Each structure stands twice: as C-alpha cells, then as structure tokens.
JSON list of C-alpha atoms in Angstrom, two decimals:
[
{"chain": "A", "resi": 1, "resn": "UNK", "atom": "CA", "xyz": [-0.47, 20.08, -4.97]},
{"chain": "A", "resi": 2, "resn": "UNK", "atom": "CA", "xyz": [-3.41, 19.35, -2.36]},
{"chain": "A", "resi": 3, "resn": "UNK", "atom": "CA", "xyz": [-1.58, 20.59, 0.50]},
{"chain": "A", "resi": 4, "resn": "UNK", "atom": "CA", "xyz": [-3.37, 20.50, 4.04]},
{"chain": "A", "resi": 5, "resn": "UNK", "atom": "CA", "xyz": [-2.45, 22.57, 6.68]},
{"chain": "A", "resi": 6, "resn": "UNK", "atom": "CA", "xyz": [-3.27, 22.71, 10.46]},
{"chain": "A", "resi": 7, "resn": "UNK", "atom": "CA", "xyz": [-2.91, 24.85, 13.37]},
{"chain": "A", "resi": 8, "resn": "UNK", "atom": "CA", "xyz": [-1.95, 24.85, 16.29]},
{"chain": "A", "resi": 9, "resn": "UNK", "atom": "CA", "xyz": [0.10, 21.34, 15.57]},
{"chain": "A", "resi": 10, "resn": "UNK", "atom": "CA", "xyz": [-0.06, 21.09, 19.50]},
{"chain": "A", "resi": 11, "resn": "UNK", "atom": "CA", "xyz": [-1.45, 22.74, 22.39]},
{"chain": "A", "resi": 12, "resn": "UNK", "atom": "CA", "xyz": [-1.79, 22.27, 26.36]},
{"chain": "A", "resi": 13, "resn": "UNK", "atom": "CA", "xyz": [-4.54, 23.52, 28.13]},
{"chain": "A", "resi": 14, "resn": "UNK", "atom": "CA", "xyz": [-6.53, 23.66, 31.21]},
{"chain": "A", "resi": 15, "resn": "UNK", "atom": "CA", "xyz": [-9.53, 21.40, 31.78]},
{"chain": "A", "resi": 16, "resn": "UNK", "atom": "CA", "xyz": [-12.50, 23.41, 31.17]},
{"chain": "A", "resi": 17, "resn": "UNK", "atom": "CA", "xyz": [-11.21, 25.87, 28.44]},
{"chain": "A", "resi": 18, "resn": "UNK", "atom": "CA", "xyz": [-11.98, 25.61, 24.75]},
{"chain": "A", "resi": 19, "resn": "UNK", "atom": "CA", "xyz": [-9.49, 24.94, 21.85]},
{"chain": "A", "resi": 20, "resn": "UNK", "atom": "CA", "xyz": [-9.74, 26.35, 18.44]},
{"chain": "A", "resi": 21, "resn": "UNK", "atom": "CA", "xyz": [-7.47, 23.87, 15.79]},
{"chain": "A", "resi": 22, "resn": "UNK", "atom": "CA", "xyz": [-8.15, 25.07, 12.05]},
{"chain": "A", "resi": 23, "resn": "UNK", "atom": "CA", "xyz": [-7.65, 23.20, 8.76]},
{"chain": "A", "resi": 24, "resn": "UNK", "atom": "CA", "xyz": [-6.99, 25.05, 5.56]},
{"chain": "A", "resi": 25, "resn": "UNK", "atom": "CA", "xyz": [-6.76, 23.27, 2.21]},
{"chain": "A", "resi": 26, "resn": "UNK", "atom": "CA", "xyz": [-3.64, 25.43, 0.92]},
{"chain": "A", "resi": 27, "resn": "UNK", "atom": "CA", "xyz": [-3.47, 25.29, -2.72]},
{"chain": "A", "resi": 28, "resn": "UNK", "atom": "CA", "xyz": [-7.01, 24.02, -3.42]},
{"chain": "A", "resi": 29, "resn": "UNK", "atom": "CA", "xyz": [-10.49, 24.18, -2.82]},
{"chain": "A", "resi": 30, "resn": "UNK", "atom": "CA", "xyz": [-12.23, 21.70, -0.62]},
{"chain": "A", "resi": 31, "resn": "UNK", "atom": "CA", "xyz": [-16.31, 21.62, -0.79]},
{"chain": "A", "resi": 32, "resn": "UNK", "atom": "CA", "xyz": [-15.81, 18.86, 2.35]},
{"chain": "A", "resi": 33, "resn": "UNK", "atom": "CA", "xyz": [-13.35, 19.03, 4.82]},
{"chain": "A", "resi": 34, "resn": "UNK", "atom": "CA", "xyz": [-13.31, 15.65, 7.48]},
{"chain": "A", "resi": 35, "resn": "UNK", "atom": "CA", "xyz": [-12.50, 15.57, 11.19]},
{"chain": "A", "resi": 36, "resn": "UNK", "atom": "CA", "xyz": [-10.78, 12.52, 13.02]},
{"chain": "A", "resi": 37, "resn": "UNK", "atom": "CA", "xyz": [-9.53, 11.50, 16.25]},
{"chain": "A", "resi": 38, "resn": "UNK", "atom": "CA", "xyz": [-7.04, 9.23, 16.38]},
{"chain": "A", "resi": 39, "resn": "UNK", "atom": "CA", "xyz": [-6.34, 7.67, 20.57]},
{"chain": "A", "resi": 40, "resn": "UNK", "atom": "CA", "xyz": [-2.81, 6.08, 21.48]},
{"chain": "A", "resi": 41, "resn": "UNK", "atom": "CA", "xyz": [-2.46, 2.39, 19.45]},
{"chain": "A", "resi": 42, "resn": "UNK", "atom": "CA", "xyz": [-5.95, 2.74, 17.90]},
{"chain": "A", "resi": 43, "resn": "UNK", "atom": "CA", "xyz": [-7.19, 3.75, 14.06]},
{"chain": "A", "resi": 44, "resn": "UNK", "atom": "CA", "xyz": [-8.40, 6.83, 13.54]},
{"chain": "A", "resi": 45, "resn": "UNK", "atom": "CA", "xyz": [-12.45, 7.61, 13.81]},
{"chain": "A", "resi": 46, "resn": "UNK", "atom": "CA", "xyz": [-14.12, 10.09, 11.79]},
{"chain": "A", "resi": 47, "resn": "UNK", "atom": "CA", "xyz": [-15.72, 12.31, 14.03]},
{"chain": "A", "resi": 48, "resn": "UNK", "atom": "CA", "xyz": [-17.94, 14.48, 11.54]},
{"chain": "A", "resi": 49, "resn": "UNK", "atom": "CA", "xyz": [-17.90, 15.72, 8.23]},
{"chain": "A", "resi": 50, "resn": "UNK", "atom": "CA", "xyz": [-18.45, 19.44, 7.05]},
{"chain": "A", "resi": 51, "resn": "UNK", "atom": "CA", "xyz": [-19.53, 21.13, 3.95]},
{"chain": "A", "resi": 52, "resn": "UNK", "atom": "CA", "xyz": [-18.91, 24.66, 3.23]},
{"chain": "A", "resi": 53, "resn": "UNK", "atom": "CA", "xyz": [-21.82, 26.65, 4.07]},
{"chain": "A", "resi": 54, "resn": "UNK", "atom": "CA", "xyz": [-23.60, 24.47, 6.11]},
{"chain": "A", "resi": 55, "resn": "UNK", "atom": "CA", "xyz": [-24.03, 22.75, 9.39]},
{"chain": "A", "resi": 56, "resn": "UNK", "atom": "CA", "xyz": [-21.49, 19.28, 9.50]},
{"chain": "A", "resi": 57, "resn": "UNK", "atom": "CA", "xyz": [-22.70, 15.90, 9.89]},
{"chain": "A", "resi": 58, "resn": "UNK", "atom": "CA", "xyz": [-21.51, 13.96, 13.13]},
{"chain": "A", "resi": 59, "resn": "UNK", "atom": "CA", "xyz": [-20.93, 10.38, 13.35]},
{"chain": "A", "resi": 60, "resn": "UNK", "atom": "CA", "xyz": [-22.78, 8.57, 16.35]},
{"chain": "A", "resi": 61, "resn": "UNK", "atom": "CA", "xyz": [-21.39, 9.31, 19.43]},
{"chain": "A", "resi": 62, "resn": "UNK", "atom": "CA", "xyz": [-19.99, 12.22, 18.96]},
{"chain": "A", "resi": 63, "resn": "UNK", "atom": "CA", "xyz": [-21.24, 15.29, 20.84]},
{"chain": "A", "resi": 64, "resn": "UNK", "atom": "CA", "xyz": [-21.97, 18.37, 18.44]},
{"chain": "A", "resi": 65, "resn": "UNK", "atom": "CA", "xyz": [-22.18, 20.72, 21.03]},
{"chain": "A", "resi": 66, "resn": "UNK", "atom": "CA", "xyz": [-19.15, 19.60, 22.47]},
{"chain": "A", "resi": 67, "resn": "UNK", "atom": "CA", "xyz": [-17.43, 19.39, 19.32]},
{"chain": "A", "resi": 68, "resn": "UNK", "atom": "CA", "xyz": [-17.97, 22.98, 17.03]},
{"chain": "A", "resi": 69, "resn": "UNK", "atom": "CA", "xyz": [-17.55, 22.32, 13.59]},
{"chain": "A", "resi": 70, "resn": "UNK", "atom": "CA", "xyz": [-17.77, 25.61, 11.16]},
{"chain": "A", "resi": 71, "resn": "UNK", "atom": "CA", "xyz": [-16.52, 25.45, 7.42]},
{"chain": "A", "resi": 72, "resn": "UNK", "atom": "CA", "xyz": [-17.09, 28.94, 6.62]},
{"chain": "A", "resi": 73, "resn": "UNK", "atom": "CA", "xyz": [-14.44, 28.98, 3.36]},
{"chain": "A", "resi": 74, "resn": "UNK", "atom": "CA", "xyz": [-13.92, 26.22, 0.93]},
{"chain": "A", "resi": 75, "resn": "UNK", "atom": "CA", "xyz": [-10.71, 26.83, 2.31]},
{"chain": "A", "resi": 76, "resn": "UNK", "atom": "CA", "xyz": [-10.77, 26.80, 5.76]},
{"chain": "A", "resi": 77, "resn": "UNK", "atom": "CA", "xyz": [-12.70, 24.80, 8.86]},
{"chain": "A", "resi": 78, "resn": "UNK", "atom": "CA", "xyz": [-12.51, 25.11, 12.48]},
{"chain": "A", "resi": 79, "resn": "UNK", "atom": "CA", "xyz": [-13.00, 22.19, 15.16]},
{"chain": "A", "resi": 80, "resn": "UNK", "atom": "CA", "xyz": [-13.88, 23.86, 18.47]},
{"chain": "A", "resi": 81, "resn": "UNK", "atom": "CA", "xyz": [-13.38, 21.21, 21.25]},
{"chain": "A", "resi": 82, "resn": "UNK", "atom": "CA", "xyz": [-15.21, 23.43, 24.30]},
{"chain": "A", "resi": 83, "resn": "UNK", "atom": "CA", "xyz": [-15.15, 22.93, 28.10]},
{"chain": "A", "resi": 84, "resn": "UNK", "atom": "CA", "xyz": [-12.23, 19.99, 27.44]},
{"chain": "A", "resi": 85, "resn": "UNK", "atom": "CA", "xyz": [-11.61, 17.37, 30.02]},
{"chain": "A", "resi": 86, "resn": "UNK", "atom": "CA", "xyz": [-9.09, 15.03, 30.28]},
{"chain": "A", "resi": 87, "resn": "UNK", "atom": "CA", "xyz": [-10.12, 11.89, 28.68]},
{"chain": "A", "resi": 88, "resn": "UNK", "atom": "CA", "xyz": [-10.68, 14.75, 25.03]},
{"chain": "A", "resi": 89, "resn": "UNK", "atom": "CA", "xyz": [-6.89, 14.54, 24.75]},
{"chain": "A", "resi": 90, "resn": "UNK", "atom": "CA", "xyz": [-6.02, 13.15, 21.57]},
{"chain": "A", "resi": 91, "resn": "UNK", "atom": "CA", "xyz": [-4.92, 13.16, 17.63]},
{"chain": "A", "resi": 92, "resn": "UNK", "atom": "CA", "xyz": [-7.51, 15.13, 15.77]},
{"chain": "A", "resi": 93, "resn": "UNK", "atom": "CA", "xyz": [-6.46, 15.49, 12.08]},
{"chain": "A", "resi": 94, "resn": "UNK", "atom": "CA", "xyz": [-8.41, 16.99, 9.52]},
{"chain": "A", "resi": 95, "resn": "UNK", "atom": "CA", "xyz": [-8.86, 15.88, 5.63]},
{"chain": "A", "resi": 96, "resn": "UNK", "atom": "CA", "xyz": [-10.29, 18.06, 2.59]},
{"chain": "A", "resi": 97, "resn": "UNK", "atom": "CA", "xyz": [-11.44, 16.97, -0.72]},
{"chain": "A", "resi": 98, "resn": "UNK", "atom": "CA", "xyz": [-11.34, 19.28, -3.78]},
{"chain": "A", "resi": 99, "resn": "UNK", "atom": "CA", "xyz": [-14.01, 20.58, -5.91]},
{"chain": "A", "resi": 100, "resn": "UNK", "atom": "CA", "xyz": [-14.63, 18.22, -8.68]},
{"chain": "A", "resi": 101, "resn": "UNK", "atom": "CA", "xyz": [-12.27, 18.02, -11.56]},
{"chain": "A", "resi": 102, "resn": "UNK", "atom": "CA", "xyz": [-9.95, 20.22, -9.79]},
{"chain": "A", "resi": 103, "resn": "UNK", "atom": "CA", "xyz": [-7.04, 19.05, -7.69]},
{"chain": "A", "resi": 104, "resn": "UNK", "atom": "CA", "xyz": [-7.38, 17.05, -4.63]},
{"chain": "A", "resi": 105, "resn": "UNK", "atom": "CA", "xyz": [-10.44, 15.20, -5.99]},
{"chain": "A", "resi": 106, "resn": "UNK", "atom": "CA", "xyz": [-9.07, 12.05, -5.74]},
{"chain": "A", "resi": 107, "resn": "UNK", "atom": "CA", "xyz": [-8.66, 11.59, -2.01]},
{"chain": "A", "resi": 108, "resn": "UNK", "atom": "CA", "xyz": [-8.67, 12.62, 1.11]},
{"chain": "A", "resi": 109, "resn": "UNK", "atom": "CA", "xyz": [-6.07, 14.89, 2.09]},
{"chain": "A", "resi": 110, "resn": "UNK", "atom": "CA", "xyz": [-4.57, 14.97, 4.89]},
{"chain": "A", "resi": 111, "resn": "UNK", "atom": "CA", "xyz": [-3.30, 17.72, 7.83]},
{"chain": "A", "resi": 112, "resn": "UNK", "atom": "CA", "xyz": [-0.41, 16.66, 9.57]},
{"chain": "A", "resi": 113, "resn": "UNK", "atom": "CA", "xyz": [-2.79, 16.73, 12.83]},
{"chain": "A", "resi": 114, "resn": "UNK", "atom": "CA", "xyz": [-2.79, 18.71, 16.02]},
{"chain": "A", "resi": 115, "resn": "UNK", "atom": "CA", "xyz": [-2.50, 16.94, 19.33]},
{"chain": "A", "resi": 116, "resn": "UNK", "atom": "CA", "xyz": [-4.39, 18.09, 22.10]},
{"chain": "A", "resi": 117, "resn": "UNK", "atom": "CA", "xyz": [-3.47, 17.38, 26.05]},
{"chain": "A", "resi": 118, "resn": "UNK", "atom": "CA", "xyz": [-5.85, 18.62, 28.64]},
{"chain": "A", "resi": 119, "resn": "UNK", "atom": "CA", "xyz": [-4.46, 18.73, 31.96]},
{"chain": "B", "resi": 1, "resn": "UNK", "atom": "CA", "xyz": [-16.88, -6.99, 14.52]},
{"chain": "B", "resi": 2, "resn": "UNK", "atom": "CA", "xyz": [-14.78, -4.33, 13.45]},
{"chain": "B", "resi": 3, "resn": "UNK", "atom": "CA", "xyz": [-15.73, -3.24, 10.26]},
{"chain": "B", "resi": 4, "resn": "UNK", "atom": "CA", "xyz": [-11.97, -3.68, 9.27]},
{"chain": "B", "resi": 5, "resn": "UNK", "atom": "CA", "xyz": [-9.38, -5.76, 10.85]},
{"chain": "B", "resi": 6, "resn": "UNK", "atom": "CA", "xyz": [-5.42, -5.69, 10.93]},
{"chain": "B", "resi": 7, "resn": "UNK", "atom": "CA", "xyz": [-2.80, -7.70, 12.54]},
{"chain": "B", "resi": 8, "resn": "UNK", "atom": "CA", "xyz": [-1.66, -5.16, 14.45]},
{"chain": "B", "resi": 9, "resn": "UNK", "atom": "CA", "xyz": [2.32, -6.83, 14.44]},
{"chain": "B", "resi": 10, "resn": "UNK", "atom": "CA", "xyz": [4.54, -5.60, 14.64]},
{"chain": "B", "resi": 11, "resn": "UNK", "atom": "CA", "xyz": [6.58, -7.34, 11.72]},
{"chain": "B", "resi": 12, "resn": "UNK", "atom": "CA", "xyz": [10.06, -7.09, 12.05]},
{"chain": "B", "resi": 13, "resn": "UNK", "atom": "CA", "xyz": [11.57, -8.33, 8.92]},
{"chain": "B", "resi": 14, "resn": "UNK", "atom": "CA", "xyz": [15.47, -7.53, 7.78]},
{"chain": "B", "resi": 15, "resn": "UNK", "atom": "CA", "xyz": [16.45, -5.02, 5.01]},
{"chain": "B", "resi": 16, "resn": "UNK", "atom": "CA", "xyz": [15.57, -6.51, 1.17]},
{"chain": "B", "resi": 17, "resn": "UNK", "atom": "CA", "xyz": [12.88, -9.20, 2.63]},
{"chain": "B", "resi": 18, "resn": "UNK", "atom": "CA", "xyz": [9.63, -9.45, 1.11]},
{"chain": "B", "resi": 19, "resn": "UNK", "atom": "CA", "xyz": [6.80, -9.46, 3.52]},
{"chain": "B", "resi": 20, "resn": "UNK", "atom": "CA", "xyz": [2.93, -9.61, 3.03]},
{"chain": "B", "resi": 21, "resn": "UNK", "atom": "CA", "xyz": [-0.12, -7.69, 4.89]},
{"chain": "B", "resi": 22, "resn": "UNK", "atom": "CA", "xyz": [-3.79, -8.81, 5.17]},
{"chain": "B", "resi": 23, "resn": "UNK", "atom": "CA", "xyz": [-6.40, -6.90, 5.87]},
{"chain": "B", "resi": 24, "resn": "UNK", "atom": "CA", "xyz": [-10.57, -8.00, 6.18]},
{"chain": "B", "resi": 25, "resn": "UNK", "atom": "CA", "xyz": [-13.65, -6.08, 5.99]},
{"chain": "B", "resi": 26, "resn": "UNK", "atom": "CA", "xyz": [-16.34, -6.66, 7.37]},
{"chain": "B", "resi": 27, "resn": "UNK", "atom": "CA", "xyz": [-19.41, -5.20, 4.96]},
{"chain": "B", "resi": 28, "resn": "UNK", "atom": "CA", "xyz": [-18.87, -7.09, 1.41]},
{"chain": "B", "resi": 29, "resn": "UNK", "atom": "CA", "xyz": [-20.79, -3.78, 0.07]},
{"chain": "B", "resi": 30, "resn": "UNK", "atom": "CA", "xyz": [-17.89, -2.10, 0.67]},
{"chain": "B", "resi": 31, "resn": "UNK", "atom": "CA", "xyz": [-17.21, 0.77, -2.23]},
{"chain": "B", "resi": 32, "resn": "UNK", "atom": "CA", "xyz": [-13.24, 1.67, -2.25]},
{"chain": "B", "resi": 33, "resn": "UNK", "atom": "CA", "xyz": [-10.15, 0.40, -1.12]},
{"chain": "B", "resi": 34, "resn": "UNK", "atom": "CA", "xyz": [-7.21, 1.69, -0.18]},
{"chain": "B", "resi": 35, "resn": "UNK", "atom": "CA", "xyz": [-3.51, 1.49, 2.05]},
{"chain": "B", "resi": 36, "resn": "UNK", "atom": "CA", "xyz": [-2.45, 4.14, 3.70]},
{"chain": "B", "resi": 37, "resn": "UNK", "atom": "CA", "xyz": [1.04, 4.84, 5.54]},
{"chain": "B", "resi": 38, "resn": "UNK", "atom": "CA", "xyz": [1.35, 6.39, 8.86]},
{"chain": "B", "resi": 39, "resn": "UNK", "atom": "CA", "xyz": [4.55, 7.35, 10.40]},
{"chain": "B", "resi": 40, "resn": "UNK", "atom": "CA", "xyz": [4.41, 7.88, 14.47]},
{"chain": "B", "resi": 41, "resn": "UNK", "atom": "CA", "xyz": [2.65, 10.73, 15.08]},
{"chain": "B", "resi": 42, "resn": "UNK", "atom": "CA", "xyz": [2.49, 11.89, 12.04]},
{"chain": "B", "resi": 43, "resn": "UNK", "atom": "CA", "xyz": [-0.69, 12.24, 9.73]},
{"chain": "B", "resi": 44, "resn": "UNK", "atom": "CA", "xyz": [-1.76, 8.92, 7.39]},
{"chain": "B", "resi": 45, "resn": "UNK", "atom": "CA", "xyz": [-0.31, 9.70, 3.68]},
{"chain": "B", "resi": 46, "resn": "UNK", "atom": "CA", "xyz": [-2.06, 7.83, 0.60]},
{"chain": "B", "resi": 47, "resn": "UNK", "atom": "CA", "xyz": [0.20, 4.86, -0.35]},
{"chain": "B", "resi": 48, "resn": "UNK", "atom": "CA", "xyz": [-1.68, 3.13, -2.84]},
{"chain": "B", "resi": 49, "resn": "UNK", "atom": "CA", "xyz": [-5.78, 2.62, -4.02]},
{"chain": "B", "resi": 50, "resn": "UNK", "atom": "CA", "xyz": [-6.55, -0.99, -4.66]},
{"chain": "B", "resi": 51, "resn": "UNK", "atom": "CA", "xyz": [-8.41, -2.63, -7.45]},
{"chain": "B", "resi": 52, "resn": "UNK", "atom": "CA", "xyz": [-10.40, -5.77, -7.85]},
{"chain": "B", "resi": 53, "resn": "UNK", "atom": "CA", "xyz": [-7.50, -6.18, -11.06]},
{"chain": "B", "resi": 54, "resn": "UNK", "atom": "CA", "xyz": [-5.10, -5.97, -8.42]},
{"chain": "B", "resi": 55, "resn": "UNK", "atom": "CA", "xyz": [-2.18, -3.30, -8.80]},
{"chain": "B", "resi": 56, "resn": "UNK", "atom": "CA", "xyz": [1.23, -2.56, -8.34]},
{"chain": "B", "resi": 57, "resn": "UNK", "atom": "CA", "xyz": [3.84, 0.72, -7.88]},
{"chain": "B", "resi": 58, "resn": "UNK", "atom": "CA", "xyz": [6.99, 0.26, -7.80]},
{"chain": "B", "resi": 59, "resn": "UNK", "atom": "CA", "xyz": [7.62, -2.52, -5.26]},
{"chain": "B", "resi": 60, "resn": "UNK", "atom": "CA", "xyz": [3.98, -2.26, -3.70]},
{"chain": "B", "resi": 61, "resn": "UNK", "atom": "CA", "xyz": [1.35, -4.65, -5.06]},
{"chain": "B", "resi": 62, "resn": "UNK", "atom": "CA", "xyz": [-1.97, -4.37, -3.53]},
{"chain": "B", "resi": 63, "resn": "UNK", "atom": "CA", "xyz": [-4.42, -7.02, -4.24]},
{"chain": "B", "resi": 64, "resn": "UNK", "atom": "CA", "xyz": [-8.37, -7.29, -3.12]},
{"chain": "B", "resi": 65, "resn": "UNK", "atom": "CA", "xyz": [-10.53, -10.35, -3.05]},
{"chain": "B", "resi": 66, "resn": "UNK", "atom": "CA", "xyz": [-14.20, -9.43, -3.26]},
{"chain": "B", "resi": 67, "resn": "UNK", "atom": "CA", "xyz": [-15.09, -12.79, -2.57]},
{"chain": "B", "resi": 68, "resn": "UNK", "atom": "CA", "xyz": [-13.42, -13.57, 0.77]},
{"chain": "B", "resi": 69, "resn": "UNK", "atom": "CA", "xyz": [-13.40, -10.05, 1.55]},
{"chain": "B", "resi": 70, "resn": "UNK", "atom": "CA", "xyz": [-9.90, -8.76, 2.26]},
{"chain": "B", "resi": 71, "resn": "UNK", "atom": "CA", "xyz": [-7.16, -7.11, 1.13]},
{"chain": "B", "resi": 72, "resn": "UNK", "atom": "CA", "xyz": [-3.23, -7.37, 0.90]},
{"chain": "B", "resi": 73, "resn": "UNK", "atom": "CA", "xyz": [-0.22, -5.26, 0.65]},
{"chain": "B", "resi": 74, "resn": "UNK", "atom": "CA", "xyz": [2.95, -7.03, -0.76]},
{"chain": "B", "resi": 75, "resn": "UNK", "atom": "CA", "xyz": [6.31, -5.02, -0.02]},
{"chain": "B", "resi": 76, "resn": "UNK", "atom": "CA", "xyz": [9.11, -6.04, -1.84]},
{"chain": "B", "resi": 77, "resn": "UNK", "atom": "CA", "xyz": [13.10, -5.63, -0.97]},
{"chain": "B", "resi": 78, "resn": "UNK", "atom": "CA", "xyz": [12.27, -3.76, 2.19]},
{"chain": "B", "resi": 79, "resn": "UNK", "atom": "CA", "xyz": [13.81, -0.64, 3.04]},
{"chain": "B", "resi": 80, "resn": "UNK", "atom": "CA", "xyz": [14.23, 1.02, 6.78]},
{"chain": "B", "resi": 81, "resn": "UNK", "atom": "CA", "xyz": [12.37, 3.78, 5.83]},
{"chain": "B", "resi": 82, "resn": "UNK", "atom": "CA", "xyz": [9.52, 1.29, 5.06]},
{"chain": "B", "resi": 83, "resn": "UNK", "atom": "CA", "xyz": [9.46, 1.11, 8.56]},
{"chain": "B", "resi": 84, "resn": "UNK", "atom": "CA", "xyz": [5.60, 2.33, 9.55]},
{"chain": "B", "resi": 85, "resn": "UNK", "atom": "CA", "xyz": [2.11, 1.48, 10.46]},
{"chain": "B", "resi": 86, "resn": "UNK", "atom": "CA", "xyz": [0.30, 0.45, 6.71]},
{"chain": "B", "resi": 87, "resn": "UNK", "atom": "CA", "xyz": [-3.28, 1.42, 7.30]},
{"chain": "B", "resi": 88, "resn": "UNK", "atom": "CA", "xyz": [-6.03, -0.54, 5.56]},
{"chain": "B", "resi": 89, "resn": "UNK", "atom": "CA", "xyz": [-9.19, 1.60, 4.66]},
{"chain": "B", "resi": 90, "resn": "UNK", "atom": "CA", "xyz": [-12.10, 1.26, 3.42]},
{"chain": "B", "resi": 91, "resn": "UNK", "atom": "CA", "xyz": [-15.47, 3.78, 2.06]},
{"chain": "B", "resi": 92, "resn": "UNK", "atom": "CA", "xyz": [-18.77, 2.06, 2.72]},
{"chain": "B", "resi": 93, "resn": "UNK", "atom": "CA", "xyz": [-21.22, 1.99, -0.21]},
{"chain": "B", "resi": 94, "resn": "UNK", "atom": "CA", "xyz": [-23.82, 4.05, 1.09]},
{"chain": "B", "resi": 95, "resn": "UNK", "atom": "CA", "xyz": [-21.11, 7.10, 1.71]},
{"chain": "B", "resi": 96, "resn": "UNK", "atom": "CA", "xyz": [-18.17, 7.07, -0.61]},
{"chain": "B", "resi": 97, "resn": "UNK", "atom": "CA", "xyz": [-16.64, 10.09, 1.43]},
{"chain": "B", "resi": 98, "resn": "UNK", "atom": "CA", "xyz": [-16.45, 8.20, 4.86]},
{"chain": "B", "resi": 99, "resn": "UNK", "atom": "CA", "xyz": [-13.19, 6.32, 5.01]},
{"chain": "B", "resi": 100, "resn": "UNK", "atom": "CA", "xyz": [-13.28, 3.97, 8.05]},
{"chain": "B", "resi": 101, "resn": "UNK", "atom": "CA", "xyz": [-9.68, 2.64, 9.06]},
{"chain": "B", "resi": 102, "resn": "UNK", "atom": "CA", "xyz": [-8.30, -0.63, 10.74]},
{"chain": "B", "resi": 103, "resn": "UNK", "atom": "CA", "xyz": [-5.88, -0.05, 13.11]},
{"chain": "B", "resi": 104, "resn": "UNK", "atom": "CA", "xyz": [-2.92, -1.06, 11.46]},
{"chain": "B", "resi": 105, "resn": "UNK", "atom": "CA", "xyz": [-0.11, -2.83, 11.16]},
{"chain": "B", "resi": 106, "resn": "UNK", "atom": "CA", "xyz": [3.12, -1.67, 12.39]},
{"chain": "B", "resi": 107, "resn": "UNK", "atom": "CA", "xyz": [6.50, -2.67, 10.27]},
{"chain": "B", "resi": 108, "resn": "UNK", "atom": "CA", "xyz": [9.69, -2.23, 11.16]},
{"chain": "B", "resi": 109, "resn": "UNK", "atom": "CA", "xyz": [12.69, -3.07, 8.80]},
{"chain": "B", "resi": 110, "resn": "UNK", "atom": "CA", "xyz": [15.86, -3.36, 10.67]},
{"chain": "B", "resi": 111, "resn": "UNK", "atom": "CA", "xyz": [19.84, -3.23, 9.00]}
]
C-alpha cells in the first residue's frame, strides 16, 4: 500500500511555456500532498505544502505565482511551473500523507519524481 | 548553518564491512527523526525512523543523541545493493509535516 504516482516522469520544453506534473496518491487518500525540488548533488527542499480544498502553503522563497499548486482531490495535486526558464530545471517530487488511521499515515510518501529540463 | 548536516562521502567500503553514518541537526527542538535511501535519480524511500531508545532492522541500527544533537546509521555486512545516498531528515517541532533533509551521504559497496 501507499503508492505515489507521478506524471509526466520527464519532460523537455521550451523556455517560456508552462508544465503541468501531477501527483496522485494511488491506493489511498492523502488530506496533504508535499512538493520538492531536488538540484544536481544537493538535498531536496520542500517547496510548498497543499491541503485538499484549499490554497497551499509556500516555503520562503518560493514564488506562488510562478509555482501553481491545486489539490483539488484527496487524490490528486498538480504543480504548474509557468513561463519556465532555464535555471527551473530540476527534480520536483511530490509526497502525500493519508487520512488519519488509514494507510499512509505514517510518512511521507513518495512519487518517483519528474525531471524537468527547460531549454 | 544548515539545519542538518551530512558528510557527503562518498564511502567506499568492500562487500560484508560494517560502516557508520553521522548526521547533526541543527535546532535541538527538533520533533522526528528519520533515514531515508535514495538511489540516483530515483525518489528517497523510507529506510528506517529513529528513536531516542535507539533501533534496529535487520542489519540497520539507527541511533539519536538528543544531547549532542545527531544521529547515526550503522550498516552491517554490506551488500552492493547498499550502494546509495542515506538521507538524514528531520521534522521541526513547530511543523511535524515539514521534513527538511541533509544532503546526504553517498555509499558505495564494491565486490
């Protein structure tokens, strides 16, 4: 159990377009889904945090409206990266954790990570 | 100062050696603990939760010292497919959720 999924695993794109990577929590519910960025030889950061049904939590530095979080499902959340550049090429891996005193309570679960490169 | 630090090795030790990670954190109101395994490019998998008792799976012991602030991960008889980066985390009191990560410390366990 508490299997994460996410998709695309890896996309190329042109600097100034937008990328879509969603996380689903596959065989459980998750009332809080994570998002981190992980750069070349360095630990991963937790960029924001998102709750079903309303509006995520960013850590400092990181740009909201550059980075669209919606968790519309206690399944599913989105990370929009919009108008990327160069330098937002990078790991960004989601984690969920399940409803309490269901499965995946215990942790953080987490997708095996998409990896963006923005030419 | 990072909030948690790692020798980031790498540590290149021969098949069936024992070898021994540290790990420090910075904030000694620090909430959870935890190692976590990360193969390259691949997504960081649980490996272990560690307790002030100290605590041990199979031939992982984990071991925490509140006092002096850090953390250790003991492997025992290494095996290649130990070979990894062991990621030290921690969850600061004021937001059990966040997990903030060191940067790890790559093994690699050769024949």
């Amino acid at each position: 159990g508490a299997v994460v999924s996410q998709h695309p695993s890896r996309v190329i794109c042109k600097s100034g377009t937008s990328v879509k990577i969603e996380c689903r929590s596959l065989d459980f519910q998750a009332t809080t889904m994570f998002w981190y960025r992980q750069f070349p030889k360095k630990s991963l950061m937790l960029m924001a945090t998102s709750n079903e049904g309303s509006k995520a939590t960013y850590e400092q530095g990181v740009e909201k409206d550059k980075f669209l979080i919606n968790h519309a499902s206690l399944t599913l959340s989105t990370l929009t990266v919009t108008s990327a550049h160069p330098e937002d090429s990078s790991f960004y891996i989601c984690s969920a954790r399940g409803l309490a005193g269901g499965i995946g309570t215990d942790t953080q679960y987490f997708g095996p990570g998409t990896r963006l490169t923005v030419l | 100062r990072k909030e948690v630090e790692q020798d980031p090795g790498p540590f290149n030790v021969p098949e069936g050696a024992t070898v021994a990670f540290n790990c420090t954190y910075s904030n000694s109101a620090s909430q959870s603990f935890f190692w976590y395994r990360q193969d390259c490019r691949k997504e960081p998998k649980l490996l272990m939760s560690v307790y002030s008792s100290g605590n041990e799976d199979g031939r992982f012991t984990a071991q925490l010292n509140r006092a002096s602030q850090y953390i250790s991960l003991l492997i025992r008889d290494s095996k290649l497919s130990d070979s990894a980066t062991y990621l030290c985390v921690v969850t600061p009191s004021y937001n059990t959720d966040k997990l903030i990560f060191g940067t790890g410390t790559r093994l690699q366990v050769f024949p």
